[in-house]
Amino acid sequence: MGSTGRHGSRRSRAWSCAARCPTAPRRCCAPTTRASPSSRGATAATRPRRARAGRTCACSGRSSSVICAATASICTSGAARARRPTRSRPTTSRATARSGCSDALTEDGAFGAVTFEIDGRRVSRDLLDSALEIEALAAWLGADALAAARVLDVGAGYGRLAHRLCSWAPRARVVATDAVPLSTFPCEYYLGHRGCTNAQVGPLDEAEALIARGGFDLAVNVHSFGEAPRAAVAWWLERIAAAGVPRLFIVHVERELFALEDDLSRKSYDDVLARLG
């Protein structure tokens, strides 16, 4: 949830390590944009995550679609057409009310979360981000379908979205995976503390096998692809496509999708999505 510029080449080098040896038992690769829940800066450094549009394509002979939450147009693969969405963006309160997020999600301020009281209700940035992401997914898939979905959370960090999704929909099943042990260990502890029995945590050396088993309805990535080198992003996308995951939800900080290289240069991975899609 921090900005890409602050982390510099150290995080990019870690991602490169993950790309070169993604199944190595050392759980030391790939930065996440979410910090440990014990970090008070985790919530303060977050960004708004608004789903504005998506991309639709075919993947390995089966229906597949990609929604990129910071892009401004909807593109159909093959036809090479783009259009801007005409639907007005709802306010946070109206949007979350439709899926029931406003009632199901609560904030207790545990693990150092920075909270505020708004209209008599305790909220945090992580709570609001989660509600917006769940609402975007519910609008895309349908609330009933999302409530019973099996979700792969790539770059899950400390488990914020997995926790909120399981709280909103007890029937949903989430596999939370991250290549950074500093995220994976707190994620396992945090989800256990929250009683998320329908969530499973997969460290990097187990991620490929977990993804290959398939059965996912949706894969999500919140911000972390924007801090990964292109090779690492391509590795994750190839595993997701090979497992036949029909939908991919990417939350990115800017309108154009990009990966971050060792020298802090930005490289698009649109061609990877097109190749796999």
Short mmCIF file of C-alpha atoms in Angstrom, two decimals:
data_model
loop_
_atom_site.label_atom_id
_atom_site.label_comp_id
_atom_site.label_asym_id
_atom_site.label_seq_id
_atom_site.Cartn_x
_atom_site.Cartn_y
_atom_site.Cartn_z
CA MET A 1 0.00 0.00 0.00
CA GLY A 2 3.03 2.28 -0.12
CA SER A 3 4.10 4.11 -3.22
CA THR A 4 6.47 2.47 -5.65
CA GLY A 5 8.99 5.28 -5.47
CA ARG A 6 9.69 4.92 -1.78
CA HIS A 7 10.70 1.26 -2.00
CA GLY A 8 13.27 1.70 -4.75
CA SER A 9 15.37 -0.95 -6.40
CA ARG A 10 15.58 -3.16 -3.28
CA ARG A 11 12.02 -4.34 -3.72
CA SER A 12 12.43 -4.63 -7.47
CA ARG A 13 15.50 -6.84 -6.99
CA ALA A 14 13.49 -9.06 -4.66
CA TRP A 15 10.85 -9.44 -7.35
CA SER A 16 13.57 -10.34 -9.88
CA CYS A 17 14.72 -13.06 -7.50
CA ALA A 18 11.18 -14.44 -7.41
CA ALA A 19 11.02 -14.47 -11.20
CA ARG A 20 14.31 -16.36 -11.52
CA CYS A 21 13.53 -18.96 -8.87
CA PRO A 22 9.82 -18.79 -8.05
CA THR A 23 9.60 -22.21 -6.39
CA ALA A 24 12.69 -21.97 -4.21
CA PRO A 25 12.07 -22.83 -0.54
CA ARG A 26 13.53 -19.51 0.61
CA ARG A 27 10.51 -17.31 1.14
CA CYS A 28 12.33 -14.11 0.44
CA CYS A 29 11.04 -12.64 -2.78
CA ALA A 30 8.50 -10.22 -4.20
CA PRO A 31 7.46 -7.08 -2.38
CA THR A 32 3.92 -6.49 -1.35
CA THR A 33 2.14 -3.19 -1.15
CA ARG A 34 0.71 -4.09 2.23
CA ALA A 35 2.76 -4.04 5.41
CA SER A 36 2.46 -6.07 8.58
CA PRO A 37 -0.71 -5.31 10.55
CA SER A 38 1.47 -4.23 13.45
CA SER A 39 2.74 -1.32 11.38
CA ARG A 40 0.80 1.84 12.07
CA GLY A 41 1.93 3.17 8.69
CA ALA A 42 0.14 0.37 6.87
CA THR A 43 -3.20 2.12 6.87
CA ALA A 44 -1.87 5.64 6.61
CA ALA A 45 -0.04 4.96 3.35
CA THR A 46 -2.89 3.31 1.49
CA ARG A 47 -4.41 4.55 -1.69
CA PRO A 48 -8.00 4.71 -2.95
CA ARG A 49 -8.91 1.70 -5.03
CA ARG A 50 -11.77 2.51 -7.38
CA ALA A 51 -12.82 0.07 -10.07
CA ARG A 52 -13.49 2.14 -13.15
CA ALA A 53 -13.38 -0.23 -16.07
CA GLY A 54 -12.24 -3.58 -17.34
CA ARG A 55 -10.87 -5.69 -20.15
CA THR A 56 -12.47 -8.75 -21.61
CA CYS A 57 -10.70 -11.47 -23.58
CA ALA A 58 -10.60 -15.20 -24.29
CA CYS A 59 -8.09 -17.36 -22.44
CA SER A 60 -6.96 -20.82 -23.56
CA GLY A 61 -10.24 -21.60 -25.23
CA ARG A 62 -12.44 -20.70 -22.30
CA SER A 63 -14.20 -17.55 -21.22
CA SER A 64 -11.88 -15.26 -19.35
CA SER A 65 -11.90 -11.62 -18.40
CA VAL A 66 -9.61 -9.10 -16.78
CA ILE A 67 -10.75 -5.97 -14.98
CA CYS A 68 -8.12 -3.35 -14.32
CA ALA A 69 -9.35 -1.01 -11.65
CA ALA A 70 -7.32 2.02 -12.67
CA THR A 71 -7.76 1.83 -16.44
CA ALA A 72 -10.17 4.12 -18.21
CA SER A 73 -11.51 2.01 -21.07
CA ILE A 74 -12.98 -1.42 -21.72
CA CYS A 75 -11.07 -3.34 -24.42
CA THR A 76 -12.30 -6.44 -26.24
CA SER A 77 -9.49 -8.71 -27.43
CA GLY A 78 -9.52 -9.48 -31.14
CA ALA A 79 -11.87 -6.68 -32.05
CA ALA A 80 -9.35 -4.14 -30.73
CA ARG A 81 -12.14 -1.82 -29.72
CA ALA A 82 -12.32 0.49 -26.72
CA ARG A 83 -15.12 2.43 -25.15
CA ARG A 84 -15.49 4.54 -22.07
CA PRO A 85 -17.97 3.51 -19.40
CA THR A 86 -21.04 5.70 -19.28
CA ARG A 87 -22.24 4.64 -15.86
CA SER A 88 -21.82 7.26 -13.17
CA ARG A 89 -19.66 6.29 -10.21
CA PRO A 90 -21.72 5.78 -7.03
CA THR A 91 -20.75 7.27 -3.72
CA THR A 92 -19.05 5.00 -1.21
CA SER A 93 -22.13 4.72 1.00
CA ARG A 94 -24.49 3.86 -1.87
CA ALA A 95 -22.03 1.41 -3.40
CA THR A 96 -21.32 -0.54 -0.24
CA ALA A 97 -24.98 -0.62 0.72
CA ARG A 98 -25.85 -2.61 -2.41
CA SER A 99 -23.60 -5.54 -1.49
CA GLY A 100 -24.15 -5.29 2.25
CA CYS A 101 -20.52 -4.33 2.96
CA SER A 102 -21.54 -1.42 5.14
CA ASP A 103 -23.31 -3.80 7.53
CA ALA A 104 -20.97 -6.80 7.40
CA LEU A 105 -17.59 -5.08 7.74
CA THR A 106 -16.46 -3.57 11.03
CA GLU A 107 -13.26 -2.09 12.44
CA ASP A 108 -11.92 -2.69 15.95
CA GLY A 109 -8.59 -0.87 15.60
CA ALA A 110 -6.57 -3.98 16.41
CA PHE A 111 -2.99 -4.44 15.20
CA GLY A 112 -2.32 -0.72 15.22
CA ALA A 113 -4.94 0.22 12.63
CA VAL A 114 -5.44 3.98 12.44
CA THR A 115 -9.17 4.57 12.89
CA PHE A 116 -11.58 7.48 12.65
CA GLU A 117 -15.17 7.97 13.69
CA ILE A 118 -17.51 8.98 10.87
CA ASP A 119 -21.24 9.36 11.50
CA GLY A 120 -20.87 7.46 14.74
CA ARG A 121 -19.07 4.53 13.14
CA ARG A 122 -15.45 3.51 13.57
CA VAL A 123 -13.65 3.13 10.25
CA SER A 124 -10.12 2.79 8.88
CA ARG A 125 -8.58 3.23 5.47
CA ASP A 126 -8.20 -0.53 5.14
CA LEU A 127 -11.89 -1.01 5.90
CA LEU A 128 -12.92 1.51 3.25
CA ASP A 129 -10.52 0.09 0.66
CA SER A 130 -11.83 -3.42 1.28
CA ALA A 131 -15.44 -2.30 1.02
CA LEU A 132 -14.79 -0.57 -2.30
CA GLU A 133 -12.95 -3.58 -3.71
CA ILE A 134 -15.65 -6.01 -2.62
CA GLU A 135 -18.33 -3.75 -4.05
CA ALA A 136 -16.49 -3.54 -7.37
CA LEU A 137 -16.21 -7.33 -7.50
CA ALA A 138 -19.85 -7.77 -6.52
CA ALA A 139 -20.93 -5.40 -9.28
CA TRP A 140 -18.76 -7.26 -11.79
CA LEU A 141 -19.56 -10.87 -10.86
CA GLY A 142 -22.83 -10.46 -9.02
CA ALA A 143 -23.01 -10.42 -5.24
CA ASP A 144 -24.35 -13.98 -5.00
CA ALA A 145 -21.61 -15.38 -7.23
CA LEU A 146 -18.89 -13.55 -5.32
CA ALA A 147 -20.30 -14.70 -1.99
CA ALA A 148 -19.73 -18.33 -3.01
CA ALA A 149 -16.54 -17.83 -5.04
CA ARG A 150 -13.11 -19.39 -4.60
CA VAL A 151 -10.67 -16.49 -4.77
CA LEU A 152 -6.91 -16.45 -5.31
CA ASP A 153 -5.37 -13.36 -3.69
CA VAL A 154 -1.90 -12.79 -5.19
CA GLY A 155 0.22 -10.44 -3.11
CA ALA A 156 -2.17 -10.75 -0.18
CA GLY A 157 0.06 -8.89 2.27
CA TYR A 158 -1.10 -9.30 5.86
CA GLY A 159 -4.50 -10.57 4.72
CA ARG A 160 -6.63 -7.42 4.70
CA LEU A 161 -8.80 -8.26 1.70
CA ALA A 162 -8.98 -11.97 2.55
CA HIS A 163 -10.24 -11.12 6.04
CA ARG A 164 -12.85 -8.64 4.83
CA LEU A 165 -14.07 -10.91 2.05
CA CYS A 166 -14.47 -13.85 4.44
CA SER A 167 -16.27 -11.58 6.93
CA TRP A 168 -18.65 -10.33 4.25
CA ALA A 169 -19.29 -13.78 2.76
CA PRO A 170 -18.66 -16.78 5.03
CA ARG A 171 -19.20 -19.11 2.05
CA ALA A 172 -16.37 -17.53 0.05
CA ARG A 173 -13.05 -19.37 0.06
CA VAL A 174 -9.81 -17.44 -0.25
CA VAL A 175 -6.27 -18.64 -0.93
CA ALA A 176 -3.92 -15.83 0.11
CA THR A 177 -0.43 -16.04 -1.33
CA ASP A 178 2.53 -13.69 -1.15
CA ALA A 179 6.23 -14.09 -1.90
CA VAL A 180 7.40 -12.02 1.08
CA PRO A 181 7.78 -13.88 4.38
CA LEU A 182 7.36 -10.59 6.24
CA SER A 183 3.84 -10.60 4.82
CA THR A 184 3.10 -14.32 4.71
CA PHE A 185 3.79 -15.03 8.38
CA PRO A 186 1.66 -12.13 9.71
CA CYS A 187 -1.04 -13.06 7.18
CA GLU A 188 -1.32 -16.57 8.58
CA TYR A 189 -1.38 -15.23 12.14
CA TYR A 190 -3.81 -12.42 11.33
CA LEU A 191 -6.34 -14.61 9.51
CA GLY A 192 -6.15 -17.16 12.33
CA HIS A 193 -6.73 -14.41 14.89
CA ARG A 194 -9.73 -13.20 12.91
CA GLY A 195 -11.17 -16.70 12.75
CA CYS A 196 -11.13 -16.87 8.95
CA THR A 197 -11.48 -20.63 8.67
CA ASN A 198 -12.39 -20.33 5.00
CA ALA A 199 -9.03 -18.72 4.15
CA GLN A 200 -5.78 -20.54 3.38
CA VAL A 201 -2.31 -18.99 3.27
CA GLY A 202 0.22 -20.17 0.69
CA PRO A 203 3.89 -19.04 0.85
CA LEU A 204 5.92 -18.70 -2.34
CA ASP A 205 7.34 -22.23 -2.39
CA GLU A 206 3.79 -23.63 -2.20
CA ALA A 207 2.09 -21.07 -4.42
CA GLU A 208 2.66 -22.77 -7.77
CA ALA A 209 1.20 -26.07 -6.58
CA LEU A 210 -1.76 -24.32 -4.95
CA ILE A 211 -2.55 -22.40 -8.12
CA ALA A 212 -2.08 -25.45 -10.35
CA ARG A 213 -4.81 -27.32 -8.50
CA GLY A 214 -7.26 -24.91 -10.09
CA GLY A 215 -10.87 -24.51 -9.11
CA PHE A 216 -10.63 -20.74 -8.70
CA ASP A 217 -13.40 -18.44 -9.84
CA LEU A 218 -11.32 -15.30 -9.56
CA ALA A 219 -7.77 -14.05 -9.01
CA VAL A 220 -7.04 -10.63 -7.52
CA ASN A 221 -3.94 -8.48 -7.22
CA VAL A 222 -4.08 -5.23 -5.27
CA HIS A 223 -1.24 -2.84 -6.15
CA SER A 224 1.69 -5.27 -5.86
CA PHE A 225 2.16 -5.88 -9.61
CA GLY A 226 3.10 -2.21 -9.86
CA GLU A 227 6.13 -2.88 -7.64
CA ALA A 228 7.20 -6.05 -9.42
CA PRO A 229 9.51 -6.42 -12.43
CA ARG A 230 7.87 -7.55 -15.61
CA ALA A 231 9.37 -11.06 -15.41
CA ALA A 232 7.78 -11.67 -12.01
CA VAL A 233 4.40 -10.32 -13.12
CA ALA A 234 4.55 -12.56 -16.18
CA TRP A 235 5.35 -15.58 -13.97
CA TRP A 236 2.26 -15.04 -11.82
CA LEU A 237 0.04 -14.36 -14.83
CA GLU A 238 1.26 -17.50 -16.60
CA ARG A 239 0.42 -19.65 -13.56
CA ILE A 240 -3.00 -18.05 -13.25
CA ALA A 241 -3.74 -18.63 -16.95
CA ALA A 242 -2.44 -22.21 -16.87
CA ALA A 243 -4.78 -22.98 -13.97
CA GLY A 244 -7.73 -21.79 -16.05
CA VAL A 245 -8.74 -19.02 -13.67
CA PRO A 246 -11.54 -17.29 -15.61
CA ARG A 247 -11.28 -13.79 -14.14
CA LEU A 248 -8.49 -11.49 -12.97
CA PHE A 249 -9.01 -8.31 -10.94
CA ILE A 250 -6.03 -5.94 -10.89
CA VAL A 251 -5.98 -2.81 -8.73
CA HIS A 252 -3.29 -0.45 -10.00
CA VAL A 253 -2.41 3.02 -8.85
CA GLU A 254 -2.34 4.63 -12.30
CA ARG A 255 -4.37 4.37 -15.49
CA GLU A 256 -1.75 2.40 -17.40
CA LEU A 257 -0.56 -0.98 -16.16
CA PHE A 258 3.18 -1.21 -15.64
CA ALA A 259 5.83 -3.26 -13.85
CA LEU A 260 8.79 -1.75 -11.99
CA GLU A 261 12.30 -2.82 -13.00
CA ASP A 262 15.53 -2.82 -10.99
CA ASP A 263 16.50 0.57 -12.36
CA LEU A 264 13.02 1.94 -11.46
CA SER A 265 12.01 2.10 -15.10
CA ARG A 266 8.43 1.16 -15.93
CA LYS A 267 7.52 -1.57 -18.39
CA SER A 268 4.05 -2.41 -19.61
CA TYR A 269 2.81 -5.99 -19.37
CA ASP A 270 -0.24 -5.47 -21.59
CA ASP A 271 1.35 -7.79 -24.16
CA VAL A 272 1.58 -10.56 -21.54
CA LEU A 273 -2.12 -10.21 -20.81
CA ALA A 274 -2.87 -10.25 -24.55
CA ARG A 275 -0.70 -13.33 -25.11
CA LEU A 276 -2.24 -15.27 -22.26
CA GLY A 277 -5.73 -13.97 -22.94
#
